[in-house]
Each structure stands twice: as structure tokens, then as C-alpha cells.
Amino acid sequence: MRSGTRHAFIVRVHGEKKLRLGVLGSGKGSNFVAIAQAIQDGSLEAEVGLVISDVAEAGLLQHARERGIPARFIAPGAFRTKLDPAAEAAFIGALHEAQVDLVVLAGFMRILKGDFLKAFEGRVVNIHPSLLPSFPGLEAWKQALNYGVKVTGCTVHWVDQGVDTGPILAQRAVPVLEGDTVTSLHQRIQEAERTLYPETLARLTQGPWMAKARPTPGT
Ligand code: GRF
């Protein structure tokens, strides 16, 4: 059961100032590369102020450094699925120091809650490899294949206190083809992500944005 208040999120209009992104990821960084490419070719008017990973050897950090973008590994602490309090404070401090307007999660494998979301309230977006609210959580492409759906896709959404529950900004459908494997379906979804994420961020630069609360079912 997915419940909870739907908050209104507003991204401030930045006037002449470019929207400054802080990108968080744990993996190879294909979404980050697509975002950086969109900035370079002028289709996304933004700048990446900082890239942070909780994984020292993440490809994401390497991609950032190759592009001359500040990139930091910050040790996540002892927990497996979230940041410990000291790490959370370090992430918040680094993003503030880099004067980030919007936090962009691109394959960040830890759940962000509490203080982090308070520090960047209504300013954290994520991409998830399914058509939410179907298949939240890990390996969403595998969940979709195992379930037998014929269409899946990807979703860009605001991040709230839940897991993959925040208000939806954009979605793109991807067909599940006869003979698909976990790998082939994942690749097709990731191709869709690489266009959807930069396009959605470009729309956000045109702010202001607001997600209105959904009415409670039955009212
Ligand atoms: C993407 O598939 C995204 O949907 C999920 O994590 C993956 C990150 O891939 N949240 P990459 O590191 O951007 O290549």
C-alpha cells in the first residue's frame, strides 16, 4: 500500500543564473554522461557543480573528472542501504558548498531521507527504471520481465520520504519484446533514460514547477 501526503514541490526560477546540479550516483554513470552531453550541446541550460559517489571506483566519478567537473567520493559509513549520520552531513555540506540548486540522483543506491531531504526539500529528483508506481525498488527491469508485462519504461520523479513514491515528472514507455533477457530489456530501458532525464531536467530549468497533492482516493 502506497500512502502518505503528497507534498507540493517548487523549483525556484533562477532568472539569468543557470540551474546548478549536484549529481549523486553509485555506478557506471551513463545517465550522468547523457546529462553532461546535453549541457555541452546546449539542449540543457544548466551546469554540474559537483558529482558525488558513495563508491570510490564508480565510473561516474571517472566520467566527471574526464570532463573537468568536481567529483568526490564520500564514504557512506556502516549501513548498507542508507548513509550514516556523519556521511549524510558530509553529503549535505559538500552540496551546499558547491551551491547546488537541484540534486539529481543518477543510480544512487542508497535511500535518502530525513535531514538530507530537509536540506534539499523539494529539490531532489531521481530516475527509476520502470513505469512507477509499478515495480519500485531494486532491479525493476527484472521485476517487469518476471511479471510478464508487455510494456515497461522509466520514470523521472521528485524524491520524497518513500522509496520511489514521489510525484512523477515524466515517463517513457519501453516495449518488452519476445525473447528479451534481463540484459536486453535493461539496455533498452537505459537507452530511454538517457533521453528522458536530460529532457526532463531541461523542462525544469524553465520553472517554476509545482506538483499538486493528489486527492485521497475515495474523496
Ligand atoms: C539507471 O538505470 C537508473 O534507472 C537507476 O540506476 C541506473 C544508473 O545507471 N536508478 P547509470 O549509473 O546512470 O549508468
PDB file of N, CA, C and O in Angstrom, residues 132-162:
ATOM      1  N   LEU A 132       6.634   3.780 -12.846  1.00  0.00           N
ATOM      2  CA  LEU A 132       6.074   3.821 -11.485  1.00  0.00           C
ATOM      3  C   LEU A 132       4.591   4.177 -11.560  1.00  0.00           C
ATOM      4  O   LEU A 132       4.199   4.910 -12.469  1.00  0.00           O
ATOM      5  N   PRO A 133       3.735   3.685 -10.677  1.00  0.00           N
ATOM      6  CA  PRO A 133       4.103   3.006  -9.448  1.00  0.00           C
ATOM      7  C   PRO A 133       4.360   1.508  -9.602  1.00  0.00           C
ATOM      8  O   PRO A 133       4.518   0.826  -8.578  1.00  0.00           O
ATOM      9  N   SER A 134       4.423   0.979 -10.836  1.00  0.00           N
ATOM     10  CA  SER A 134       4.789  -0.434 -10.967  1.00  0.00           C
ATOM     11  C   SER A 134       6.274  -0.624 -10.685  1.00  0.00           C
ATOM     12  O   SER A 134       7.096   0.194 -11.120  1.00  0.00           O
ATOM     13  N   PHE A 135       6.609  -1.679 -10.035  1.00  0.00           N
ATOM     14  CA  PHE A 135       7.976  -2.142  -9.842  1.00  0.00           C
ATOM     15  C   PHE A 135       8.922  -1.120  -9.196  1.00  0.00           C
ATOM     16  O   PHE A 135       9.959  -0.783  -9.759  1.00  0.00           O
ATOM     17  N   PRO A 136       8.572  -0.624  -8.017  1.00  0.00           N
ATOM     18  CA  PRO A 136       9.541   0.190  -7.265  1.00  0.00           C
ATOM     19  C   PRO A 136      10.653  -0.712  -6.738  1.00  0.00           C
ATOM     20  O   PRO A 136      10.537  -1.946  -6.791  1.00  0.00           O
ATOM     21  N   GLY A 137      11.702  -0.103  -6.235  1.00  0.00           N
ATOM     22  CA  GLY A 137      12.762  -0.891  -5.593  1.00  0.00           C
ATOM     23  C   GLY A 137      13.813  -1.372  -6.570  1.00  0.00           C
ATOM     24  O   GLY A 137      13.957  -0.854  -7.675  1.00  0.00           O
ATOM     25  N   LEU A 138      14.528  -2.415  -6.147  1.00  0.00           N
ATOM     26  CA  LEU A 138      15.712  -2.866  -6.890  1.00  0.00           C
ATOM     27  C   LEU A 138      15.352  -3.648  -8.149  1.00  0.00           C
ATOM     28  O   LEU A 138      14.319  -4.319  -8.205  1.00  0.00           O
ATOM     29  N   GLU A 139      16.246  -3.571  -9.147  1.00  0.00           N
ATOM     30  CA  GLU A 139      16.154  -4.368 -10.379  1.00  0.00           C
ATOM     31  C   GLU A 139      14.745  -4.366 -10.960  1.00  0.00           C
ATOM     32  O   GLU A 139      14.147  -5.414 -11.227  1.00  0.00           O
ATOM     33  N   ALA A 140      14.258  -3.165 -11.196  1.00  0.00           N
ATOM     34  CA  ALA A 140      12.874  -3.004 -11.657  1.00  0.00           C
ATOM     35  C   ALA A 140      12.656  -3.650 -13.032  1.00  0.00           C
ATOM     36  O   ALA A 140      11.570  -4.129 -13.331  1.00  0.00           O
ATOM     37  N   TRP A 141      13.693  -3.656 -13.878  1.00  0.00           N
ATOM     38  CA  TRP A 141      13.578  -4.272 -15.199  1.00  0.00           C
ATOM     39  C   TRP A 141      13.385  -5.788 -15.070  1.00  0.00           C
ATOM     40  O   TRP A 141      12.628  -6.387 -15.819  1.00  0.00           O
ATOM     41  N   LYS A 142      14.045  -6.372 -14.079  1.00  0.00           N
ATOM     42  CA  LYS A 142      13.929  -7.805 -13.831  1.00  0.00           C
ATOM     43  C   LYS A 142      12.536  -8.129 -13.277  1.00  0.00           C
ATOM     44  O   LYS A 142      11.899  -9.105 -13.677  1.00  0.00           O
ATOM     45  N   GLN A 143      12.070  -7.282 -12.380  1.00  0.00           N
ATOM     46  CA  GLN A 143      10.719  -7.452 -11.844  1.00  0.00           C
ATOM     47  C   GLN A 143       9.699  -7.428 -12.984  1.00  0.00           C
ATOM     48  O   GLN A 143       8.773  -8.235 -13.025  1.00  0.00           O
ATOM     49  N   ALA A 144       9.891  -6.483 -13.924  1.00  0.00           N
ATOM     50  CA  ALA A 144       8.946  -6.340 -15.046  1.00  0.00           C
ATOM     51  C   ALA A 144       8.982  -7.575 -15.937  1.00  0.00           C
ATOM     52  O   ALA A 144       7.939  -8.104 -16.338  1.00  0.00           O
ATOM     53  N   LEU A 145      10.187  -8.056 -16.239  1.00  0.00           N
ATOM     54  CA  LEU A 145      10.332  -9.240 -17.101  1.00  0.00           C
ATOM     55  C   LEU A 145       9.708 -10.462 -16.420  1.00  0.00           C
ATOM     56  O   LEU A 145       8.944 -11.207 -17.038  1.00  0.00           O
ATOM     57  N   ASN A 146      10.002 -10.637 -15.156  1.00  0.00           N
ATOM     58  CA  ASN A 146       9.461 -11.787 -14.418  1.00  0.00           C
ATOM     59  C   ASN A 146       7.943 -11.744 -14.306  1.00  0.00           C
ATOM     60  O   ASN A 146       7.273 -12.775 -14.350  1.00  0.00           O
ATOM     61  N   TYR A 147       7.415 -10.527 -14.202  1.00  0.00           N
ATOM     62  CA  TYR A 147       5.953 -10.405 -14.064  1.00  0.00           C
ATOM     63  C   TYR A 147       5.256 -10.729 -15.377  1.00  0.00           C
ATOM     64  O   TYR A 147       4.132 -11.214 -15.400  1.00  0.00           O
ATOM     65  N   GLY A 148       5.954 -10.423 -16.488  1.00  0.00           N
ATOM     66  CA  GLY A 148       5.362 -10.699 -17.799  1.00  0.00           C
ATOM     67  C   GLY A 148       4.651  -9.520 -18.432  1.00  0.00           C
ATOM     68  O   GLY A 148       3.867  -9.706 -19.360  1.00  0.00           O
ATOM     69  N   VAL A 149       4.933  -8.302 -17.949  1.00  0.00           N
ATOM     70  CA  VAL A 149       4.301  -7.137 -18.585  1.00  0.00           C
ATOM     71  C   VAL A 149       4.829  -6.983 -20.004  1.00  0.00           C
ATOM     72  O   VAL A 149       5.941  -7.433 -20.317  1.00  0.00           O
ATOM     73  N   LYS A 150       4.045  -6.367 -20.867  1.00  0.00           N
ATOM     74  CA  LYS A 150       4.439  -6.174 -22.267  1.00  0.00           C
ATOM     75  C   LYS A 150       5.025  -4.790 -22.514  1.00  0.00           C
ATOM     76  O   LYS A 150       5.615  -4.513 -23.549  1.00  0.00           O
ATOM     77  N   VAL A 151       4.792  -3.913 -21.566  1.00  0.00           N
ATOM     78  CA  VAL A 151       5.342  -2.554 -21.659  1.00  0.00           C
ATOM     79  C   VAL A 151       5.906  -2.181 -20.297  1.00  0.00           C
ATOM     80  O   VAL A 151       5.258  -2.402 -19.278  1.00  0.00           O
ATOM     81  N   THR A 152       7.103  -1.657 -20.286  1.00  0.00           N
ATOM     82  CA  THR A 152       7.637  -1.083 -19.052  1.00  0.00           C
ATOM     83  C   THR A 152       8.251   0.266 -19.441  1.00  0.00           C
ATOM     84  O   THR A 152       7.761   0.890 -20.374  1.00  0.00           O
ATOM     85  N   GLY A 153       9.290   0.724 -18.768  1.00  0.00           N
ATOM     86  CA  GLY A 153       9.834   2.022 -19.153  1.00  0.00           C
ATOM     87  C   GLY A 153      10.660   2.643 -18.058  1.00  0.00           C
ATOM     88  O   GLY A 153      11.293   1.928 -17.264  1.00  0.00           O
ATOM     89  N   CYS A 154      10.639   3.967 -18.006  1.00  0.00           N
ATOM     90  CA  CYS A 154      11.397   4.667 -16.960  1.00  0.00           C
ATOM     91  C   CYS A 154      10.619   5.903 -16.521  1.00  0.00           C
ATOM     92  O   CYS A 154       9.771   6.419 -17.253  1.00  0.00           O
ATOM     93  N   THR A 155      10.943   6.343 -15.332  1.00  0.00           N
ATOM     94  CA  THR A 155      10.202   7.436 -14.682  1.00  0.00           C
ATOM     95  C   THR A 155      11.178   8.412 -14.045  1.00  0.00           C
ATOM     96  O   THR A 155      12.086   7.997 -13.328  1.00  0.00           O
ATOM     97  N   VAL A 156      10.969   9.699 -14.283  1.00  0.00           N
ATOM     98  CA  VAL A 156      11.689  10.723 -13.516  1.00  0.00           C
ATOM     99  C   VAL A 156      10.698  11.284 -12.500  1.00  0.00           C
ATOM    100  O   VAL A 156       9.571  11.635 -12.859  1.00  0.00           O
ATOM    101  N   HIS A 157      11.118  11.311 -11.245  1.00  0.00           N
ATOM    102  CA  HIS A 157      10.190  11.742 -10.194  1.00  0.00           C
ATOM    103  C   HIS A 157      10.916  12.532  -9.116  1.00  0.00           C
ATOM    104  O   HIS A 157      12.126  12.393  -8.927  1.00  0.00           O
ATOM    105  N   TRP A 158      10.134  13.368  -8.426  1.00  0.00           N
ATOM    106  CA  TRP A 158      10.663  14.030  -7.243  1.00  0.00           C
ATOM    107  C   TRP A 158      10.887  12.979  -6.161  1.00  0.00           C
ATOM    108  O   TRP A 158      10.156  11.976  -6.116  1.00  0.00           O
ATOM    109  N   VAL A 159      11.846  13.213  -5.322  1.00  0.00           N
ATOM    110  CA  VAL A 159      12.120  12.258  -4.246  1.00  0.00           C
ATOM    111  C   VAL A 159      11.423  12.728  -2.972  1.00  0.00           C
ATOM    112  O   VAL A 159      11.581  13.884  -2.564  1.00  0.00           O
ATOM    113  N   ASP A 160      10.642  11.829  -2.392  1.00  0.00           N
ATOM    114  CA  ASP A 160      10.035  12.112  -1.092  1.00  0.00           C
ATOM    115  C   ASP A 160      10.514  11.066  -0.083  1.00  0.00           C
ATOM    116  O   ASP A 160      11.467  10.335  -0.360  1.00  0.00           O
ATOM    117  N   GLN A 161       9.859  10.993   1.055  1.00  0.00           N
ATOM    118  CA  GLN A 161      10.352  10.113   2.126  1.00  0.00           C
ATOM    119  C   GLN A 161      10.206   8.626   1.807  1.00  0.00           C
ATOM    120  O   GLN A 161      10.810   7.785   2.442  1.00  0.00           O
ATOM    121  N   GLY A 162       9.394   8.298   0.827  1.00  0.00           N
ATOM    122  CA  GLY A 162       9.185   6.891   0.490  1.00  0.00           C
ATOM    123  C   GLY A 162      10.243   6.389  -0.492  1.00  0.00           C
ATOM    124  O   GLY A 162      11.151   7.116  -0.881  1.00  0.00           O
TER     125      GLY A 162
END
